[in-house]
Coordinates of C-alpha atoms and ligand atoms in Angstrom, one line a residue:
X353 CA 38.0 45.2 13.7
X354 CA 36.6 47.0 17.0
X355 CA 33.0 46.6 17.8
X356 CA 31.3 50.3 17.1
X357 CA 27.7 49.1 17.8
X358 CA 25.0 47.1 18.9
X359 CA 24.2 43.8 18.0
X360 CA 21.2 45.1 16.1
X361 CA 22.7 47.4 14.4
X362 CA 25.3 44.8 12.9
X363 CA 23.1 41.9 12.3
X364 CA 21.5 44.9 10.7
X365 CA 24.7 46.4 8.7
X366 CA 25.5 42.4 7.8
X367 CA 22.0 41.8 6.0
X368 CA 22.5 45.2 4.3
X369 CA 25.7 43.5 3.0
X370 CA 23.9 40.7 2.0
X371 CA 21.3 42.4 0.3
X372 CA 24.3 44.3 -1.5
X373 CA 26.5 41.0 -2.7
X374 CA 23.1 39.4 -3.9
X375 CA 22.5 41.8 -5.9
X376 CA 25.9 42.0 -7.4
X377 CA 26.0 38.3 -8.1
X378 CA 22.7 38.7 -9.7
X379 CA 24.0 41.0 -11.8
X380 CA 27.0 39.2 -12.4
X381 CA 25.2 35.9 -13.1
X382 CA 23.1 37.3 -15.9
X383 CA 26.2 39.3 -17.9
X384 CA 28.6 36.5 -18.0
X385 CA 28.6 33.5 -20.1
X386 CA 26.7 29.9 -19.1
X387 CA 29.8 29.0 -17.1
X388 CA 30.0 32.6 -15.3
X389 CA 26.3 32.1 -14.8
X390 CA 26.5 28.9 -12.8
X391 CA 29.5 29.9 -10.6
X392 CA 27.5 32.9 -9.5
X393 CA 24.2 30.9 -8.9
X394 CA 26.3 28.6 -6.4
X395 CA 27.6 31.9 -4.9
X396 CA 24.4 33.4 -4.0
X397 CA 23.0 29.8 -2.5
X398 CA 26.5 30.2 -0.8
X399 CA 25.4 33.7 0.4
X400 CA 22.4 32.4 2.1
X401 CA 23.7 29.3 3.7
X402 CA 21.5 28.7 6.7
X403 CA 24.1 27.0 9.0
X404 CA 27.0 29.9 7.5
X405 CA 23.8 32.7 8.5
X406 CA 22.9 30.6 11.5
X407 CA 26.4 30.7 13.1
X408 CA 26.8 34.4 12.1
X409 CA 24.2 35.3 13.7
X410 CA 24.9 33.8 17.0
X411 CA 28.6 35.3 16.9
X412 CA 26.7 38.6 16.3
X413 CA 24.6 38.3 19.5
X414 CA 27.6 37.1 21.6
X415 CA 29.2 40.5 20.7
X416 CA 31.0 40.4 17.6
X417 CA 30.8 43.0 14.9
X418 CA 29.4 42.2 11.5
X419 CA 32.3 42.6 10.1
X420 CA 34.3 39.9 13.0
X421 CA 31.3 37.5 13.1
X422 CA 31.6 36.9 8.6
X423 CA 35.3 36.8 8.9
X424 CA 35.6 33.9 11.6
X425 CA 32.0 32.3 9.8
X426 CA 33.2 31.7 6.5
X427 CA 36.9 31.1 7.5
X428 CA 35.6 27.8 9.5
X429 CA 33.5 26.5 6.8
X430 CA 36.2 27.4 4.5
X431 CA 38.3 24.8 6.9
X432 CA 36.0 22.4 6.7
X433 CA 35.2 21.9 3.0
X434 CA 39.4 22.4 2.8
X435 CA 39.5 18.7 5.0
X436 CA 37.1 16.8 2.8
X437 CA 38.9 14.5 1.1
X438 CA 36.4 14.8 -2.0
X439 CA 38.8 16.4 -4.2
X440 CA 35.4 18.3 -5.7
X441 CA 34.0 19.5 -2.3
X442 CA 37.9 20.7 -1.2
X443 CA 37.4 22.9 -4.0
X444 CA 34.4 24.1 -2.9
X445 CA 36.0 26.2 -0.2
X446 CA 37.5 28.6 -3.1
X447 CA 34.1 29.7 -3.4
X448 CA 33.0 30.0 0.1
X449 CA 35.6 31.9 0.9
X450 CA 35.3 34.1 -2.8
X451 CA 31.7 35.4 -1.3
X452 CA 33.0 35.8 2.3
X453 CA 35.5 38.0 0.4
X454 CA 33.0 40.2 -1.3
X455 CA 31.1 40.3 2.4
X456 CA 33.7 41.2 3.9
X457 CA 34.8 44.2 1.6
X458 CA 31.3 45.8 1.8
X459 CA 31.4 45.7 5.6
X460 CA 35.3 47.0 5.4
X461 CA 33.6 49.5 3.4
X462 CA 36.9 48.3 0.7
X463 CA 36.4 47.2 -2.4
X464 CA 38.3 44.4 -3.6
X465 CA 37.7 44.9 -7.4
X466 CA 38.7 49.1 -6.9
X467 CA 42.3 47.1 -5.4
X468 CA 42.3 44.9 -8.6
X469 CA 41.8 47.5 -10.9
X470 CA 44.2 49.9 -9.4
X471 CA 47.1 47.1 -10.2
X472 CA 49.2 49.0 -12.7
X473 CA 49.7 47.9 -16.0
X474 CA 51.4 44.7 -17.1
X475 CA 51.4 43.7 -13.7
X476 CA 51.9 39.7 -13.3
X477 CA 49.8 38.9 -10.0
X478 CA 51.7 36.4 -7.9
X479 CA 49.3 34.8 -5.0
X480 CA 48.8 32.0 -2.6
X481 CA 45.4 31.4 -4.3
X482 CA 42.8 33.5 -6.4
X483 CA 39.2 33.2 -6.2
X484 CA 36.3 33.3 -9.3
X485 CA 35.4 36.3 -7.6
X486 CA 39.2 37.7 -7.6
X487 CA 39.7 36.6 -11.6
X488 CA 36.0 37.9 -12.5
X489 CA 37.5 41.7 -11.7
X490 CA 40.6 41.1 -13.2
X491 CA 41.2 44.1 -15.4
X492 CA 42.8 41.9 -18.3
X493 CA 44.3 45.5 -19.4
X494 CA 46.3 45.3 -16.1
X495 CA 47.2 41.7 -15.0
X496 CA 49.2 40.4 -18.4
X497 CA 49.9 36.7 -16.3
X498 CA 48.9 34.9 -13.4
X499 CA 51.6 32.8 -11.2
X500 CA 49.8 30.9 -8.0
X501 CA 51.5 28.9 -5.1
X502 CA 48.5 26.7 -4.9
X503 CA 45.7 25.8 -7.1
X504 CA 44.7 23.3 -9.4
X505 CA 43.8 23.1 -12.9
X506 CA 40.5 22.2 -12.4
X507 CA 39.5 24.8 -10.0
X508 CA 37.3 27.8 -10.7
X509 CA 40.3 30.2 -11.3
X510 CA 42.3 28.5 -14.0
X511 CA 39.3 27.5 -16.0
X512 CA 38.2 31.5 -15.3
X513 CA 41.4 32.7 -16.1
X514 CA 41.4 30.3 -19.2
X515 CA 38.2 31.8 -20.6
X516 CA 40.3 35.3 -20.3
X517 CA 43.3 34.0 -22.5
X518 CA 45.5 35.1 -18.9
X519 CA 48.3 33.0 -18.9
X520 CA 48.6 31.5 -15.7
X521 CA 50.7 28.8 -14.1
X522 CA 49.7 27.4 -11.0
X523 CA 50.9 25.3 -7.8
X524 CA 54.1 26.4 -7.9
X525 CA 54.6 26.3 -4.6
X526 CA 54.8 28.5 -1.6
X527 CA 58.5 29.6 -2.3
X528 CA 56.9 32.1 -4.8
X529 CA 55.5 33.9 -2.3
X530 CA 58.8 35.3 -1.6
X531 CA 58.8 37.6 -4.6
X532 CA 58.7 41.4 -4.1
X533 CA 56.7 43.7 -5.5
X534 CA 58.4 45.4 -8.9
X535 CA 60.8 42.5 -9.7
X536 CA 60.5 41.5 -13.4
X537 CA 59.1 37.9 -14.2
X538 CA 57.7 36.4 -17.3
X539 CA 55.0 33.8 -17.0
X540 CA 54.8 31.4 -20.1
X541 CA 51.7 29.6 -20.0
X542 CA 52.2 27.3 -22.7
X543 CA 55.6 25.7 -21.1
X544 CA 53.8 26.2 -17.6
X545 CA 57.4 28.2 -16.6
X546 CA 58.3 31.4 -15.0
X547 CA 61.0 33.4 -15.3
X548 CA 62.1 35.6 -12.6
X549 CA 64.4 38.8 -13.5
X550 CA 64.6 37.2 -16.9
X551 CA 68.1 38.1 -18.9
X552 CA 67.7 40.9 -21.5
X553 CA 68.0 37.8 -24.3
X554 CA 65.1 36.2 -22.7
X555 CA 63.0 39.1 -21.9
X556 CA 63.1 40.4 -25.6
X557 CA 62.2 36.8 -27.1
X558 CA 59.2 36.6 -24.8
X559 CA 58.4 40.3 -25.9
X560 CA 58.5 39.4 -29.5
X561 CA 56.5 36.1 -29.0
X562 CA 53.7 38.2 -27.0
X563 CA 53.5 40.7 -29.6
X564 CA 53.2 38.1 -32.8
X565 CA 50.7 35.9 -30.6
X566 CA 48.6 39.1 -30.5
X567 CA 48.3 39.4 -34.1
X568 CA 48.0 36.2 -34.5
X569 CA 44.9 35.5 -32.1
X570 CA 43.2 38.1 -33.9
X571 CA 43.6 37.2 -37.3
X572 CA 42.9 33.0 -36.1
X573 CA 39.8 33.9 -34.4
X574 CA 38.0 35.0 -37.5
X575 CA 38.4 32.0 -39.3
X576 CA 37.8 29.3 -36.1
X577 CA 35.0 27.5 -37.2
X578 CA 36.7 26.7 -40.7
X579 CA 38.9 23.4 -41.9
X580 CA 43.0 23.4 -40.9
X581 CA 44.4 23.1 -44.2
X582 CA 48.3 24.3 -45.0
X583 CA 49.0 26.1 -47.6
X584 CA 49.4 23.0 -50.2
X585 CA 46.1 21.5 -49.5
X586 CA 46.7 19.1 -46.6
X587 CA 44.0 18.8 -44.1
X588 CA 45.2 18.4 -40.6
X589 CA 42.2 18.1 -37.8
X590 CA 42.4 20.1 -34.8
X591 CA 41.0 18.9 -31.5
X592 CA 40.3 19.6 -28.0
X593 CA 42.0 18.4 -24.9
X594 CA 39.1 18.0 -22.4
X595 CA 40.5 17.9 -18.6
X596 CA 36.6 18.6 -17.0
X597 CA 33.1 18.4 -16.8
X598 CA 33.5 22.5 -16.6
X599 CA 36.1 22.7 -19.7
X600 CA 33.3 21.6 -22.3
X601 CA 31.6 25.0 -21.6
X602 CA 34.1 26.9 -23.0
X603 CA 34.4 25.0 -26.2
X604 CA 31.2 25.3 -27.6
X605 CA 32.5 28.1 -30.0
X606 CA 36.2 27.6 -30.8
X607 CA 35.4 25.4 -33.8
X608 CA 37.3 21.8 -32.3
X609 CA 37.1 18.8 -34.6
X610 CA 36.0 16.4 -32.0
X611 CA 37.9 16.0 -28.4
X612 CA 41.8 15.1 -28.8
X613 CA 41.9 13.6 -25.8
X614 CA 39.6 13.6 -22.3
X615 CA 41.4 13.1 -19.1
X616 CA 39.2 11.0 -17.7
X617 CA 41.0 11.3 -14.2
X618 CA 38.4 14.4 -13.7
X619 CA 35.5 11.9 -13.3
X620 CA 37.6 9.6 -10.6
X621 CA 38.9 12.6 -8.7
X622 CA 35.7 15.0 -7.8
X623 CA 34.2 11.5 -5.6
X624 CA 35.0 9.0 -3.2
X625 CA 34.0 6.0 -4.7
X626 CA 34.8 4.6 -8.2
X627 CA 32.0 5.4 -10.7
X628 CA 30.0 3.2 -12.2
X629 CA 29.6 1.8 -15.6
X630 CA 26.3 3.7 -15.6
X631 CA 27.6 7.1 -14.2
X632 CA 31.0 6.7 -16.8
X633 CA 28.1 6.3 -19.4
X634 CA 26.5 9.5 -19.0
X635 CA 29.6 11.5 -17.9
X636 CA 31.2 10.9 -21.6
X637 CA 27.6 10.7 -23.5
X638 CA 26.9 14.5 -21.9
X639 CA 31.2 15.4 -23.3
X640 CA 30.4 14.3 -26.9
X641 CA 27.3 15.5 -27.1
X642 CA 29.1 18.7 -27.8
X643 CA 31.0 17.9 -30.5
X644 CA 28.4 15.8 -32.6
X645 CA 29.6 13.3 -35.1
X646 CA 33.4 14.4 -34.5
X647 CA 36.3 12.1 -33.3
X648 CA 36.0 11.9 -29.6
X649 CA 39.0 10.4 -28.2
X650 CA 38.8 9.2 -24.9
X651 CA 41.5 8.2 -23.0
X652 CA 41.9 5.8 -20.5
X653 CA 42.5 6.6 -16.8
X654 CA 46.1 7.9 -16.0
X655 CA 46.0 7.8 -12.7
X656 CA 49.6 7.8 -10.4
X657 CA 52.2 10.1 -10.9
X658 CA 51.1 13.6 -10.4
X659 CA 47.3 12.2 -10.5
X660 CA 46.4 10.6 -7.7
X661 CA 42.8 9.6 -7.1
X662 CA 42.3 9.5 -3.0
X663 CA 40.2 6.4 -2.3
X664 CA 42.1 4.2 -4.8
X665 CA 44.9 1.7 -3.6
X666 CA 48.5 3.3 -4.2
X667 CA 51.4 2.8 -2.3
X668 CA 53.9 5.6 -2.1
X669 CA 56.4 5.4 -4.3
X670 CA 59.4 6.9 -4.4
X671 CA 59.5 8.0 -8.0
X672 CA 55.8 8.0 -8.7
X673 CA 56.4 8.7 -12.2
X674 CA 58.5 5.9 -12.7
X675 CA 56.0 3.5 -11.0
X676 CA 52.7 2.0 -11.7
X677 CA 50.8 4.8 -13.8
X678 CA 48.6 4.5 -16.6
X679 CA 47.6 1.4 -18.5
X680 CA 50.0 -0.2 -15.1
X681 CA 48.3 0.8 -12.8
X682 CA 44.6 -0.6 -15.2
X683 CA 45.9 -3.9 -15.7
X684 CA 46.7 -4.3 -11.9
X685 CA 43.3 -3.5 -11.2
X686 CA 41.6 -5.1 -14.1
X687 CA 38.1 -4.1 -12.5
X688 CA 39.0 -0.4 -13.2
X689 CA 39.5 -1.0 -16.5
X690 CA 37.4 -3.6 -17.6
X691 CA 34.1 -0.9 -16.1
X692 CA 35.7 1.7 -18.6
X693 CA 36.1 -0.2 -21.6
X694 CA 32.3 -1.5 -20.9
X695 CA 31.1 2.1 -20.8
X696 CA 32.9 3.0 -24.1
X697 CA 31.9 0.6 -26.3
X698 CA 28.5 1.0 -24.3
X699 CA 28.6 4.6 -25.9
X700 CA 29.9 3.1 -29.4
X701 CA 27.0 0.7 -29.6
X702 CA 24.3 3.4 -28.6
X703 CA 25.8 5.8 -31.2
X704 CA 25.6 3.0 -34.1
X705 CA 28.9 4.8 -35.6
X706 CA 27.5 8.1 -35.6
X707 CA 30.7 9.2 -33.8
X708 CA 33.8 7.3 -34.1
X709 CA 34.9 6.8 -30.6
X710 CA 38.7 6.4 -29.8
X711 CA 40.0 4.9 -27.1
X712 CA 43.5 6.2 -26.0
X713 CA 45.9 3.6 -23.9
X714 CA 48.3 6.2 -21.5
X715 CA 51.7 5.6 -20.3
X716 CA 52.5 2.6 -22.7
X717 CA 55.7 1.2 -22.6
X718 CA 55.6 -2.7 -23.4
X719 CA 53.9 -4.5 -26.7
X720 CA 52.1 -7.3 -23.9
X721 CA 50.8 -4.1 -22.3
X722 CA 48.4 -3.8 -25.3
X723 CA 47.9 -7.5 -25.8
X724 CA 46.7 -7.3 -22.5
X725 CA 44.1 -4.4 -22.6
X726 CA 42.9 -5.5 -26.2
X727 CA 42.2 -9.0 -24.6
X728 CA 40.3 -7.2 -21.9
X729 CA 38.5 -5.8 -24.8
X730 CA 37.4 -9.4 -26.1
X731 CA 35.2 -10.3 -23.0
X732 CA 33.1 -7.2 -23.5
X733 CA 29.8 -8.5 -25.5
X734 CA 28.8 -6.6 -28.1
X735 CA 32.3 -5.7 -28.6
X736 CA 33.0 -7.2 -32.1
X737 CA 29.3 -4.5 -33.4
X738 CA 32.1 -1.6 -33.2
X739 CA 35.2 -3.1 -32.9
X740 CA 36.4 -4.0 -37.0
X741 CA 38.6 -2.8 -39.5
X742 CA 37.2 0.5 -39.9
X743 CA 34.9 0.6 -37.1
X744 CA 33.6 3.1 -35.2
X745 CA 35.4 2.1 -31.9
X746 CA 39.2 2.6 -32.4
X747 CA 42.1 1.8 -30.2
X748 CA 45.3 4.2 -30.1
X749 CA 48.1 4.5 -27.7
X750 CA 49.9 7.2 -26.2
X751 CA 53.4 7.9 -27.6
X752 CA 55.0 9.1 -23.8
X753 CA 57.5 6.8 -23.0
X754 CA 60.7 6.9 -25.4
X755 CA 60.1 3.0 -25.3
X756 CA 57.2 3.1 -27.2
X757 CA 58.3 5.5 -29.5
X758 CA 61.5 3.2 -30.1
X759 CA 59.8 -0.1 -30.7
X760 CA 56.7 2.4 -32.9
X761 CA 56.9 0.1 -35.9
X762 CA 56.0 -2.6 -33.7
X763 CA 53.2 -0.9 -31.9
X764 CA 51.4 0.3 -35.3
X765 CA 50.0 -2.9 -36.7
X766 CA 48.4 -3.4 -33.0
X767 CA 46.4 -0.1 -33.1
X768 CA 44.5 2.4 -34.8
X769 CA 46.2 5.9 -34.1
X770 CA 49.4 7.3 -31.9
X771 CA 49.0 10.1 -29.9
X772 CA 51.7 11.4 -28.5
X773 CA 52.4 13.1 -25.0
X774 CA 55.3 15.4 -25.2
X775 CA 54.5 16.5 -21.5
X776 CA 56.1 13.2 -20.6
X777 CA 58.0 12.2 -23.6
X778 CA 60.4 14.9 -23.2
X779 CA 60.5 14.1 -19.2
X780 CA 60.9 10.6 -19.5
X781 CA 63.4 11.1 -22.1
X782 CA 65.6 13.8 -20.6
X783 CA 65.3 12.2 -16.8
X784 CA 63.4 15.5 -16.1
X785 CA 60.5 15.3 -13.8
X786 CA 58.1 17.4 -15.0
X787 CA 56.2 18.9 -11.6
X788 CA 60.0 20.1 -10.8
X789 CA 60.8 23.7 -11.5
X790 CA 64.8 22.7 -10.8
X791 CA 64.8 20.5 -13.9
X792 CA 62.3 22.5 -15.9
X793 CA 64.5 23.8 -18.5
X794 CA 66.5 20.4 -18.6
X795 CA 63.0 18.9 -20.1
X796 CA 62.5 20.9 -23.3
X797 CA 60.7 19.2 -26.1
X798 CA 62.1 20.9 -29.1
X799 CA 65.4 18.8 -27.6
X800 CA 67.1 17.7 -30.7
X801 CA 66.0 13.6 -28.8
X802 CA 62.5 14.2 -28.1
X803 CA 62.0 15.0 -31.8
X804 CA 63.9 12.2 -32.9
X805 CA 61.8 10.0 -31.2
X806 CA 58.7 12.0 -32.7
X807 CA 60.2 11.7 -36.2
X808 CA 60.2 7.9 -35.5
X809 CA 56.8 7.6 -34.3
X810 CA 55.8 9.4 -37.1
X811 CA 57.4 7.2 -39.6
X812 CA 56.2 4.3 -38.3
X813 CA 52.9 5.7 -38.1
X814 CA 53.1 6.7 -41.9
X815 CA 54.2 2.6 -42.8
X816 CA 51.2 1.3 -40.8
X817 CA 48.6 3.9 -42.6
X818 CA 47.4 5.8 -38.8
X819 CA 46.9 8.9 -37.9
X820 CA 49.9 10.2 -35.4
X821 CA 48.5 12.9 -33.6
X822 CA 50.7 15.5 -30.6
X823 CA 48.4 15.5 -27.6
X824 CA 50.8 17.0 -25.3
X825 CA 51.4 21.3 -24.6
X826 CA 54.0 21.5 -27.3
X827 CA 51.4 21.3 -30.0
X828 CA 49.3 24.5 -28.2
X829 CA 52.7 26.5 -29.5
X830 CA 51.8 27.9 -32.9
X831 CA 55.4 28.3 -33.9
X832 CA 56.3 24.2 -33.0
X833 CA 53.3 23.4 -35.6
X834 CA 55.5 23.8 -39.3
X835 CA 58.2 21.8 -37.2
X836 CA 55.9 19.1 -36.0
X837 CA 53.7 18.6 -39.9
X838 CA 57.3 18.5 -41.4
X839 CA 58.2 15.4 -38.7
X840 CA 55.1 13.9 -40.1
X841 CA 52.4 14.4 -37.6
X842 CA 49.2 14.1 -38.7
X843 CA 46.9 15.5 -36.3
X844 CA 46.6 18.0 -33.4
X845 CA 44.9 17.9 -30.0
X846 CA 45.3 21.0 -27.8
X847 CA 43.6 23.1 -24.6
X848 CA 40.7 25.3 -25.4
X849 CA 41.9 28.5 -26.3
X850 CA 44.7 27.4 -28.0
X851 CA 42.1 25.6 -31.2
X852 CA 42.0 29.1 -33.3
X853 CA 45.7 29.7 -32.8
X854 CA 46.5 25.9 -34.3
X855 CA 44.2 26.3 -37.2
X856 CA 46.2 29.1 -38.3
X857 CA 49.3 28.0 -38.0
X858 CA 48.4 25.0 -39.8
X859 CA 47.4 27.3 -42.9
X860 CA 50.0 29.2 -42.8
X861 CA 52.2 26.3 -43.3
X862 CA 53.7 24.5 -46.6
X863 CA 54.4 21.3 -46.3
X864 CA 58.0 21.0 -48.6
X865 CA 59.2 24.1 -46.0
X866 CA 58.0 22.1 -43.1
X867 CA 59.6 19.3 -44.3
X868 CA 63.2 21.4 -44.5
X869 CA 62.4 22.6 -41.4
X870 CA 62.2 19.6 -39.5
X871 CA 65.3 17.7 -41.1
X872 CA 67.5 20.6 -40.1
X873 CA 66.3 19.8 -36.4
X874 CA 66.5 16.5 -36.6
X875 CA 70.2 17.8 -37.2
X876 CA 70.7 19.9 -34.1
X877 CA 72.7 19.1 -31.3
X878 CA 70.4 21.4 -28.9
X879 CA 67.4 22.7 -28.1
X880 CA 67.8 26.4 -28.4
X881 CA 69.3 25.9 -32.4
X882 CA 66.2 24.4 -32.6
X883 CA 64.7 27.7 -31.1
X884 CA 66.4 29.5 -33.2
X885 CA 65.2 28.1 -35.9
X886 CA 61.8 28.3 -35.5
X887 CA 62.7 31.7 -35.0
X888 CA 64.3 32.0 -38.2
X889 CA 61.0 30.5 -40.1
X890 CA 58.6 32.1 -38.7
X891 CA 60.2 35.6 -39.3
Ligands
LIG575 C1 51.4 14.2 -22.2 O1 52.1 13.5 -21.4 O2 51.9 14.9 -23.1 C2 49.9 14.2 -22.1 C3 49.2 14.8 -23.0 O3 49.4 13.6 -21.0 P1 49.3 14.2 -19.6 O4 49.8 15.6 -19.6 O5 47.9 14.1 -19.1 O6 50.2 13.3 -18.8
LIG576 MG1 51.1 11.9 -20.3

C-alpha cells in the first residue's frame, strides 16, 4: 500500500484503528460466552502491546503508512511466537496475527467479516489456517464444514469452531491448498475425512446423514441433562473426552456423566519443562471440579506417535506408532510416571471417595506391562486409603492394540474397567496409520475385525464383572451406538458436542435389536455391509 500522507496523519489514522478494534473486541468480549470472553480479553491486551505499538510507531516515523507499518509489525511478532518451541506460546501467534487482521482491515478500509459473510451458502472453507477472529464471523448459515492445511486441535479455531457444531478437520496438509473454488467436497468430522468430488453414492449418504443428524441434535438437546437409558431400561453413562484446559469450558452444560477420558498430553505439551506433582495436582483438581462426584477418568500420558512433547527424550523412529508410546514410553521413564500416579492418588486421597477417580493405562499391549505400572502403584504411600476392592481409585486399560483385545480375558482380572480406543484399534489392526489420508479409508472401524476384537473385549469384560467403555471417535457416531450396546459395551466417552447426540441414541435403542444387530456384523465380510446395515436399522 502507497504512502498517501504524513506521518502524523497515520500514526493518527492507526490509533483511530485502534480505538475502532478495541471497541469491537469489547463488544465482542461481553456477547460471547466465558470462553469467547477470555479470547477477546487476550486480544485487546494484544492490541496494546507496547513493544508491537513501540515498533509501529517507529516504522510510522521512518515513512511507512499505517497500514505498511501494522502489516510488517505484527507479521514479525507473529514469527517470533511461531519459533518458540513452547507448544502454548507457538499458538499464541494465531492470535497476534487474528488482531493484526482486524487492524489491518480497518486501515484497508475492508472488512473481513463483510468477505466472510458474503461466502455463499453451503460453502466448505478450505484454508492454510483460520483465526478466533476468522471463526467468530463465520456465518454458520454459510460455511457448512471447515478443512485446514495446518492447525491443531487445541488451538483457538477448532475449540471455536467446536462450540459452533462446524465440522472441521484440520492439518491436512498443504496439498489441500490446491483445491479450486466450486469443486464439491464433503468434510466428515466425526471420521476426520474429506471427500473431494465425492461419487453421487457418497454424496447422497452424506446428504441423508446431515439431514437425520439435524433432527436429531434438536430433539437430543432438549433432554441433555437427563440419564442415557435404552428403550428396555438399561442405563448406559455418557462421558466426556477432555483434550484441554480450554475444552472444560464448553462442557459445563452438555449434561456429561463425569470425564471419559483426559488427555493428559495437553498439560506436558503447552511448557518446556515436565510439571510437577504439585502443578499435575491442581491442573486435574480445577478439570473435575466441573463435573462433581462424577467418574473422572484420567488417563495416563500417551505421549510418542502423533503426540510428541518437545523437551522430552525421543529418538526418531521410523514408525513412531509402532515404537515406544504410551504406558512404553512411562515405564522407560519411570520418573514420568511414578510423578503422575503420585498426583492422582494425591487427588483420590483429598477427595475421600467423593469422586471415583479412574486411572486409564494407554497403548497396552503386554500383561507385565500392567504388573509393571500397578507395582509402580505400590510405592506410593497412602496408596492402599483408595486403592481396594471397590475403592475410589480405579485402574483401567485402554483396549487399542488388537493384542490386548486378544489376550482381554487375561487383562480383566488385573483391572477395574476397559476402555477402548477405536482411533488406534482399527489402525493397528488394519496396518493403517491413522494421520495418513492414503490409508484413511483402509482403517474403518465398523471393519467386520475391529468389531470382532470389540465383541471379545466386551465378553471378557462381561466374565470379569467391568465396565467396557468405547473412548475412541467411533462412539461420537450416533448410528455405531445400537451396534456397539449389542457388542456389549457398557459405557460411552465422547468429544463435547457430541454428549446430547449419544444420550439419544442410547434411548432410542433396544437392547434384543441391538443385540441382532451386532451378530449380523460380527457376520460381515466388510465394512460397508456393515454400513449398510446401520443404514438399514436406523431407517
Ligand atoms: C483411541 O485410540 O481411540 C483413543 C481414544 O486415544 P487417542 O485418540 O488419544 O490415541
Ligand atoms: Mg489411542
Amino acid at each position: 500500500m502507497q504512502r498517501k500522507s504524513s506521518p502524523a496523519q497515520e500514526w493518527e489514522q492507526f490509533l483511530i484503528a485502534r480505538q475502532h478494534v478495541d471497541e469491537e473486541l469489547a463488544h465482542l468480549s461481553q456477547t460471547g460466552s466465558t470462553l469467547l470472553s477470555d479470547i477477546f480479553h487476550v486480544h485487546r491486551e494484544i492490541l496494546h502491546d507496547k513493544t508491537l505499538t513501540d515498533s509501529l510507531q517507529r516504522a510510522i516515523e521512518s515513512g511507512q503508512s499505517a497500514f505498511t507499518a501494522t502489516r510488517q509489525a505484527f507479521a514479525e511478532q507473529v514469527q517470533i511466537f511461531q519459533n518458540l518451541s513452547d507448544a502454548y506460546f507457538a499458538s499464541r501467534a494465531t492470535d497476534i496475527r487474528d488482531v493484526g487482521q482486524r487492524l489491518l482491515a480497518y486501515l484497508d478500509g475492508v472488512s473481513l467479516a463483510q468477505q466472510l459473510d458474503d461466502l455463499p451458502p453451503n460453502t466448505i472453507l478450505v484454508a492454510d489456517d483460520l483465526t478466533a477472529f476468522d471463526t467468530t464471523h463465520l456465518s454458520v448459515k454459510n460455511v457448512t464444514g471447515i478443512a485446514l492445511a495446518g492447525s491443531a486441535p487445541t488451538a483457538h479455531t477448532s475449540i471455536l469452531a467446536r462450540s459452533l457444531g462446524l465440522p472441521m478437520i484440520c492439518a491436512l496438509g498443504p496439498a489441500i491448498l490446491q483445491l479450486e473454488d466450486g469443486q464439491q467436497a464433503i468434510v466428515d468430522g466425526i471420521q476426520g475425512r474429506l471427500f473431494i468430488e465425492p461419487d453421487e453414492e457418497t454424496l447422497h449418504g452424506y446428504q441423508e446423514m446431515q439431514e437425520r443428524l439435524r433432527h436429531f441434535r434438536i430433539a437430543a438437546e432438549v433432554h441433555t441433562h437427563e440419564p442415557a437409558i435404552t428403550g428396555d431400561g438399561c442405563r448406559v453413562p455418557v462421558r466426556a473426552n477432555i483434550n484441554s484446559r480450554e475444552d472444560v469450558l464448553l462442557v459445563a452444560n452438555i449434561g456429561a456423566e463425569g470425564v471419559g477420558l483426559l488427555r493428559t498430553e495437553y498439560l506436558f505439551q503447552q511448557r518446556t519443562t515436565l510439571p510437577s506433582i504439585e502443578t499435575q495436582v491442581e491442573a486435574y483438581r480445577e478439570i473435575m471440579h466441573y463435573f462433581p462426584g462424577e467418574v473422572f477418568t484420567v488417563r495416563l500420558l500417551d505421549i510418542g506417535g502423533d503426540k510428541p512433547v518437545q523437551y522430552l527424550p525421543q529418538p526418531a523412529e521410523a514408525n513412531p506408532f509402532l515404537g515406544v508410546r504410551g504406558v512404553r514410553f512411562l515405564l522407560q521413564e519411570s520418573h514420568i510416571l511414578q510423578d503422575q500416579l503420585n498426583a492422582l492418588v494425591h487427588l483420590a486421597v483429598e477427595e475421600k471417595g467423593k469422586t471415583p477417580i479412574r486411572v486409564l493405562i494407554p497403548m497396552v499391549s503386554k500383561i507385565i506391562e500392567i504388573h509393571r505400572v500397578l507395582a509402580a502403584l505400590e510405592q506410593i504411600p497412602n496408596m492402599a486409603e483408595v486403592r481396594y476392592p471397590g475403592g475410589p481409585l480405579q485402574i483401567g486399560i485402554m483396549v487399542e492394540v488388537p493384542a490386548a483385545a486378544l489376550l482381554a480375558d487375561k487383562f480383566a482380572p488385573l483391572v477395574d474397567f476397559f476402555s477402548i480406543g477405536t482411533n488406534d484399534l482399527s489402525q493397528y489392526t488394519l496396518a493403517a496409520d491413522r494421520v495418513n489420508s492414503a490409508v484413511a479409508a483402509l482403517a474403518s472401524s465398523l471393519d467386520p475385525s475391529v468389531l470382532r476384537l470389540i465383541a471379545m473385549t466386551c465378553e471378557a469384560g462381561e466374565k470379569a464383572g467391568i465396565s467396557v467403555g468405547v473412548c475412541g471417535e467411533m462412539a461420537g457416531d450416533p448410528s455405531t451406538i445400537p451396534l456397539l450396546l449389542g457388542l456389549g459395551v457398557t459405557e460411552f466417552s465422547v468429544a463435547t458436542p457430541s454428549v446430547a447426540l449419544i444420550k439419544h441414541a442410547v434411548r432410542q435403542t433396544k437392547m434384543d435389536p441391538a443385540r441382532h444387530l451386532a451378530l449380523q456384523a460380527l457376520q460381515c465380510s466388510r465394512a460397508q455391509d456393515v454400513q449398510q446395515l446401520l443404514k438399514r436399522f436406523s431407517s
